[in-house]
């Protein structure tokens, strides 16, 4: 089972544009850079096996207009 991420509503709005594009393009896989950025934003450790849930991916899709 994959580790859970901090609540996406906490960190996604503050994620860099590059990080948002990386998440959108990755199909839910988190790069080391994105995990580090989430950890910096939230002050929480983001394990290497953390991944986006289906709800997280849905949330990102609803936010895509703000990324583009």
Short mmCIF file of N, CA and C in Angstrom, two decimals:
data_model
loop_
_atom_site.label_atom_id
_atom_site.label_comp_id
_atom_site.label_asym_id
_atom_site.label_seq_id
_atom_site.Cartn_x
_atom_site.Cartn_y
_atom_site.Cartn_z
N UNK A 1 0.85 -1.20 0.00
CA UNK A 1 0.00 0.00 0.00
C UNK A 1 0.88 1.25 0.00
N UNK A 2 0.50 2.22 -0.80
CA UNK A 2 1.29 3.43 -0.90
C UNK A 2 1.02 4.35 0.28
N UNK A 3 2.04 5.11 0.63
CA UNK A 3 1.91 6.09 1.70
C UNK A 3 1.00 7.23 1.25
N UNK A 4 0.34 7.83 2.20
CA UNK A 4 -0.55 8.94 1.90
C UNK A 4 0.19 10.26 1.90
N UNK A 5 -0.28 11.15 1.08
CA UNK A 5 0.25 12.51 1.02
C UNK A 5 -0.51 13.40 1.99
N UNK A 6 0.11 14.53 2.37
CA UNK A 6 -0.68 15.54 3.09
C UNK A 6 -1.86 15.97 2.21
N UNK A 7 -2.86 16.57 2.80
CA UNK A 7 -4.05 17.00 2.07
C UNK A 7 -3.68 17.87 0.88
N UNK A 8 -4.13 17.48 -0.30
CA UNK A 8 -3.78 18.19 -1.54
C UNK A 8 -4.22 19.65 -1.52
N UNK A 9 -5.31 19.96 -0.81
CA UNK A 9 -5.78 21.34 -0.75
C UNK A 9 -4.78 22.23 -0.02
N UNK A 10 -3.95 21.63 0.81
CA UNK A 10 -2.93 22.38 1.56
C UNK A 10 -1.74 22.75 0.68
N UNK A 11 -1.30 21.83 -0.15
CA UNK A 11 -0.05 22.07 -0.87
C UNK A 11 -0.20 22.36 -2.36
N UNK A 12 -1.21 21.83 -3.02
CA UNK A 12 -1.30 22.01 -4.47
C UNK A 12 -1.38 23.48 -4.89
N UNK A 13 -2.19 24.31 -4.25
CA UNK A 13 -2.24 25.71 -4.68
C UNK A 13 -0.90 26.43 -4.56
N UNK A 14 -0.01 25.95 -3.71
CA UNK A 14 1.28 26.60 -3.49
C UNK A 14 2.41 25.94 -4.26
N UNK A 15 2.12 24.86 -4.96
CA UNK A 15 3.11 24.15 -5.75
C UNK A 15 3.53 25.01 -6.94
N UNK A 16 4.80 24.93 -7.33
CA UNK A 16 5.28 25.70 -8.48
C UNK A 16 4.56 25.26 -9.75
N UNK A 17 4.56 26.12 -10.75
CA UNK A 17 3.96 25.77 -12.03
C UNK A 17 4.63 24.52 -12.60
N UNK A 18 5.95 24.45 -12.49
CA UNK A 18 6.67 23.27 -12.98
C UNK A 18 6.23 22.01 -12.26
N UNK A 19 6.03 22.12 -10.95
CA UNK A 19 5.56 20.98 -10.17
C UNK A 19 4.16 20.56 -10.57
N UNK A 20 3.30 21.53 -10.82
CA UNK A 20 1.93 21.23 -11.26
C UNK A 20 1.93 20.53 -12.61
N UNK A 21 2.75 21.00 -13.52
CA UNK A 21 2.83 20.37 -14.83
C UNK A 21 3.39 18.95 -14.70
N UNK A 22 4.40 18.77 -13.86
CA UNK A 22 4.98 17.44 -13.67
C UNK A 22 3.93 16.47 -13.13
N UNK A 23 3.13 16.91 -12.17
CA UNK A 23 2.08 16.05 -11.63
C UNK A 23 1.03 15.72 -12.68
N UNK A 24 0.63 16.70 -13.40
CA UNK A 24 -0.41 16.52 -14.42
C UNK A 24 0.07 15.53 -15.49
N UNK A 25 1.33 15.62 -15.85
CA UNK A 25 1.87 14.80 -16.93
C UNK A 25 2.32 13.41 -16.48
N UNK A 26 2.44 13.20 -15.17
CA UNK A 26 3.03 11.95 -14.66
C UNK A 26 2.03 10.82 -14.46
N UNK A 27 0.77 11.12 -14.49
CA UNK A 27 -0.22 10.09 -14.21
C UNK A 27 -0.27 9.71 -12.74
N UNK A 28 0.20 10.59 -11.87
CA UNK A 28 0.10 10.34 -10.43
C UNK A 28 1.40 9.97 -9.76
N UNK A 29 2.45 9.74 -10.54
CA UNK A 29 3.75 9.44 -9.95
C UNK A 29 4.41 10.73 -9.49
N UNK A 30 5.02 10.69 -8.32
CA UNK A 30 5.67 11.87 -7.77
C UNK A 30 7.18 11.80 -7.99
N UNK A 31 7.72 12.80 -8.65
CA UNK A 31 9.17 12.86 -8.83
C UNK A 31 9.81 13.28 -7.50
N UNK A 32 11.10 13.06 -7.40
CA UNK A 32 11.82 13.50 -6.20
C UNK A 32 11.66 15.00 -5.98
N UNK A 33 11.70 15.77 -7.07
CA UNK A 33 11.56 17.22 -6.96
C UNK A 33 10.19 17.62 -6.43
N UNK A 34 9.15 16.97 -6.93
CA UNK A 34 7.79 17.29 -6.48
C UNK A 34 7.62 16.88 -5.02
N UNK A 35 8.12 15.70 -4.66
CA UNK A 35 8.02 15.27 -3.25
C UNK A 35 8.74 16.26 -2.33
N UNK A 36 9.91 16.73 -2.75
CA UNK A 36 10.66 17.70 -1.95
C UNK A 36 9.89 19.01 -1.82
N UNK A 37 9.26 19.44 -2.89
CA UNK A 37 8.50 20.68 -2.86
C UNK A 37 7.28 20.55 -1.94
N UNK A 38 6.58 19.42 -2.00
CA UNK A 38 5.44 19.19 -1.12
C UNK A 38 5.90 19.18 0.34
N UNK A 39 7.01 18.53 0.60
CA UNK A 39 7.55 18.48 1.96
C UNK A 39 7.89 19.87 2.47
N UNK A 40 8.47 20.69 1.61
CA UNK A 40 8.82 22.06 2.01
C UNK A 40 7.57 22.88 2.31
N UNK A 41 6.56 22.74 1.48
CA UNK A 41 5.32 23.49 1.66
C UNK A 41 4.60 23.09 2.95
N UNK A 42 4.54 21.78 3.20
CA UNK A 42 3.72 21.27 4.31
C UNK A 42 4.50 21.07 5.60
N UNK A 43 5.83 21.00 5.50
CA UNK A 43 6.62 20.69 6.68
C UNK A 43 6.49 19.24 7.10
N UNK A 44 5.99 18.40 6.20
CA UNK A 44 5.80 16.97 6.46
C UNK A 44 6.72 16.16 5.58
N UNK A 45 7.15 15.01 6.08
CA UNK A 45 7.93 14.08 5.27
C UNK A 45 7.01 13.49 4.22
N UNK A 46 7.50 13.38 2.99
CA UNK A 46 6.74 12.75 1.92
C UNK A 46 7.51 11.50 1.50
N UNK A 47 7.05 10.33 1.92
CA UNK A 47 7.77 9.09 1.63
C UNK A 47 7.91 8.84 0.13
N UNK A 48 8.95 8.10 -0.23
CA UNK A 48 9.21 7.84 -1.64
C UNK A 48 8.11 7.02 -2.30
N UNK A 49 7.32 6.28 -1.51
CA UNK A 49 6.23 5.51 -2.12
C UNK A 49 4.88 6.23 -2.08
N UNK A 50 4.89 7.51 -1.73
CA UNK A 50 3.65 8.29 -1.72
C UNK A 50 3.20 8.51 -3.17
N UNK A 51 1.91 8.49 -3.38
CA UNK A 51 1.36 8.74 -4.71
C UNK A 51 0.01 9.43 -4.58
N UNK A 52 -0.44 9.96 -5.68
CA UNK A 52 -1.72 10.64 -5.70
C UNK A 52 -2.86 9.63 -5.66
N UNK A 53 -3.88 9.96 -4.91
CA UNK A 53 -5.09 9.14 -4.91
C UNK A 53 -5.93 9.53 -6.13
N UNK A 54 -6.95 8.77 -6.39
CA UNK A 54 -7.87 9.11 -7.48
C UNK A 54 -8.52 10.46 -7.20
N UNK A 55 -8.86 10.73 -5.95
CA UNK A 55 -9.45 12.02 -5.59
C UNK A 55 -8.46 13.15 -5.84
N UNK A 56 -7.18 12.92 -5.54
CA UNK A 56 -6.15 13.93 -5.81
C UNK A 56 -6.06 14.22 -7.31
N UNK A 57 -6.06 13.16 -8.12
CA UNK A 57 -6.00 13.34 -9.57
C UNK A 57 -7.23 14.09 -10.09
N UNK A 58 -8.41 13.79 -9.52
CA UNK A 58 -9.62 14.53 -9.89
C UNK A 58 -9.48 16.00 -9.55
N UNK A 59 -8.95 16.29 -8.36
CA UNK A 59 -8.76 17.68 -7.94
C UNK A 59 -7.82 18.40 -8.90
N UNK A 60 -6.73 17.75 -9.28
CA UNK A 60 -5.78 18.37 -10.21
C UNK A 60 -6.45 18.65 -11.54
N UNK A 61 -7.26 17.74 -12.02
CA UNK A 61 -7.97 17.97 -13.29
C UNK A 61 -8.87 19.20 -13.19
N UNK A 62 -9.51 19.41 -12.05
CA UNK A 62 -10.39 20.58 -11.91
C UNK A 62 -9.59 21.87 -11.84
N UNK A 63 -8.31 21.77 -11.50
CA UNK A 63 -7.47 22.94 -11.38
C UNK A 63 -6.67 23.23 -12.64
N UNK A 64 -6.78 22.40 -13.66
CA UNK A 64 -5.91 22.50 -14.82
C UNK A 64 -6.02 23.83 -15.54
N UNK A 65 -7.15 24.46 -15.51
CA UNK A 65 -7.28 25.76 -16.16
C UNK A 65 -6.34 26.78 -15.52
N UNK A 66 -6.11 26.67 -14.22
CA UNK A 66 -5.21 27.60 -13.54
C UNK A 66 -3.75 27.33 -13.89
N UNK A 67 -3.42 26.09 -14.26
CA UNK A 67 -2.05 25.75 -14.62
C UNK A 67 -1.73 26.22 -16.02
N UNK A 68 -2.67 26.07 -16.93
CA UNK A 68 -2.44 26.42 -18.34
C UNK A 68 -2.55 27.89 -18.49
#
